[in-house]
Amino acid sequence: DYKRLDFNLRSNIFQGGPLERRSLMKDSYTPDIVQKAVRDPKNWHRRKTDEQGKWHQKNALNLNLQRALEDKYG
């Protein structure tokens, strides 16, 4: 088995996958549906980017506070 596999790998029988990637969504739906599905970077999961930034900042402050309390009180 190893000799056959070695021969096949050296002779490049396994050439890999297709060079062009295909999407199941693009194949399944019409082009107008795919265009509507493009995500807006300013509207992230129905939250504006500013709200996401504020959440991350608040989360970082919360994690820093938790670490400080663990260091102080164990």
Coordinates of C-alpha atoms in Angstrom, one line a residue:
D1 CA 0.0 0.0 0.0
Y2 CA 2.8 2.4 0.9
K3 CA 4.6 1.7 -2.4
R4 CA 1.4 2.4 -4.4
L5 CA 0.8 5.6 -2.4
D6 CA 4.4 6.7 -2.8
F7 CA 4.2 6.1 -6.6
N8 CA 0.9 8.0 -6.9
L9 CA 2.3 11.0 -4.9
R10 CA 5.5 11.2 -7.0
S11 CA 3.6 10.9 -10.3
N12 CA 1.2 13.6 -9.2
I13 CA -2.0 11.6 -9.7
F14 CA -3.5 13.5 -6.7
Q15 CA -3.6 17.0 -8.1
G16 CA -5.6 18.5 -5.4
G17 CA -8.9 20.3 -5.4
P18 CA -10.3 22.7 -8.0
L19 CA -8.6 26.1 -8.3
E20 CA -11.9 27.9 -8.4
R21 CA -13.9 27.8 -5.2
R22 CA -17.6 27.5 -5.4
S23 CA -20.1 28.6 -2.8
L24 CA -23.2 26.5 -2.0
M25 CA -25.2 29.7 -1.4
K26 CA -24.2 31.2 -4.8
D27 CA -25.1 28.0 -6.5
S28 CA -28.4 27.6 -4.7
Y29 CA -29.8 31.1 -5.0
T30 CA -30.4 33.7 -7.7
P31 CA -27.9 36.6 -8.0
D32 CA -30.3 39.2 -6.5
I33 CA -30.5 37.2 -3.2
V34 CA -26.7 36.9 -3.0
Q35 CA -26.3 40.7 -3.5
K36 CA -28.8 41.3 -0.7
A37 CA -26.9 39.0 1.6
V38 CA -23.7 41.1 1.5
R39 CA -22.9 42.3 5.0
D40 CA -22.6 45.9 5.9
P41 CA -19.5 46.4 8.0
K42 CA -21.1 49.3 9.9
N43 CA -24.1 47.2 10.8
W44 CA -22.7 44.2 12.6
H45 CA -25.3 41.7 13.8
R46 CA -27.8 44.6 13.8
R47 CA -25.4 46.6 16.1
K48 CA -23.6 49.7 14.9
T49 CA -19.8 49.6 15.0
D50 CA -19.8 52.2 17.7
E51 CA -21.9 50.0 20.0
Q52 CA -19.6 47.1 19.4
G53 CA -16.5 49.2 20.2
K54 CA -18.2 50.4 23.4
W55 CA -19.0 46.9 24.4
H56 CA -15.5 45.7 23.9
Q57 CA -14.1 48.6 25.9
K58 CA -16.5 47.9 28.7
N59 CA -15.7 44.2 28.6
A60 CA -11.9 45.0 28.8
L61 CA -12.5 47.2 31.8
N62 CA -14.6 44.5 33.5
L63 CA -11.9 41.9 32.9
N64 CA -9.2 44.2 34.3
L65 CA -11.4 44.9 37.4
Q66 CA -11.9 41.1 37.9
R67 CA -8.1 40.5 37.7
A68 CA -7.4 43.3 40.1
L69 CA -10.0 42.0 42.6
E70 CA -8.6 38.5 42.4
D71 CA -5.0 39.8 43.0
K72 CA -6.1 41.9 46.0
Y73 CA -8.5 39.4 47.7
G74 CA -7.3 36.1 46.2

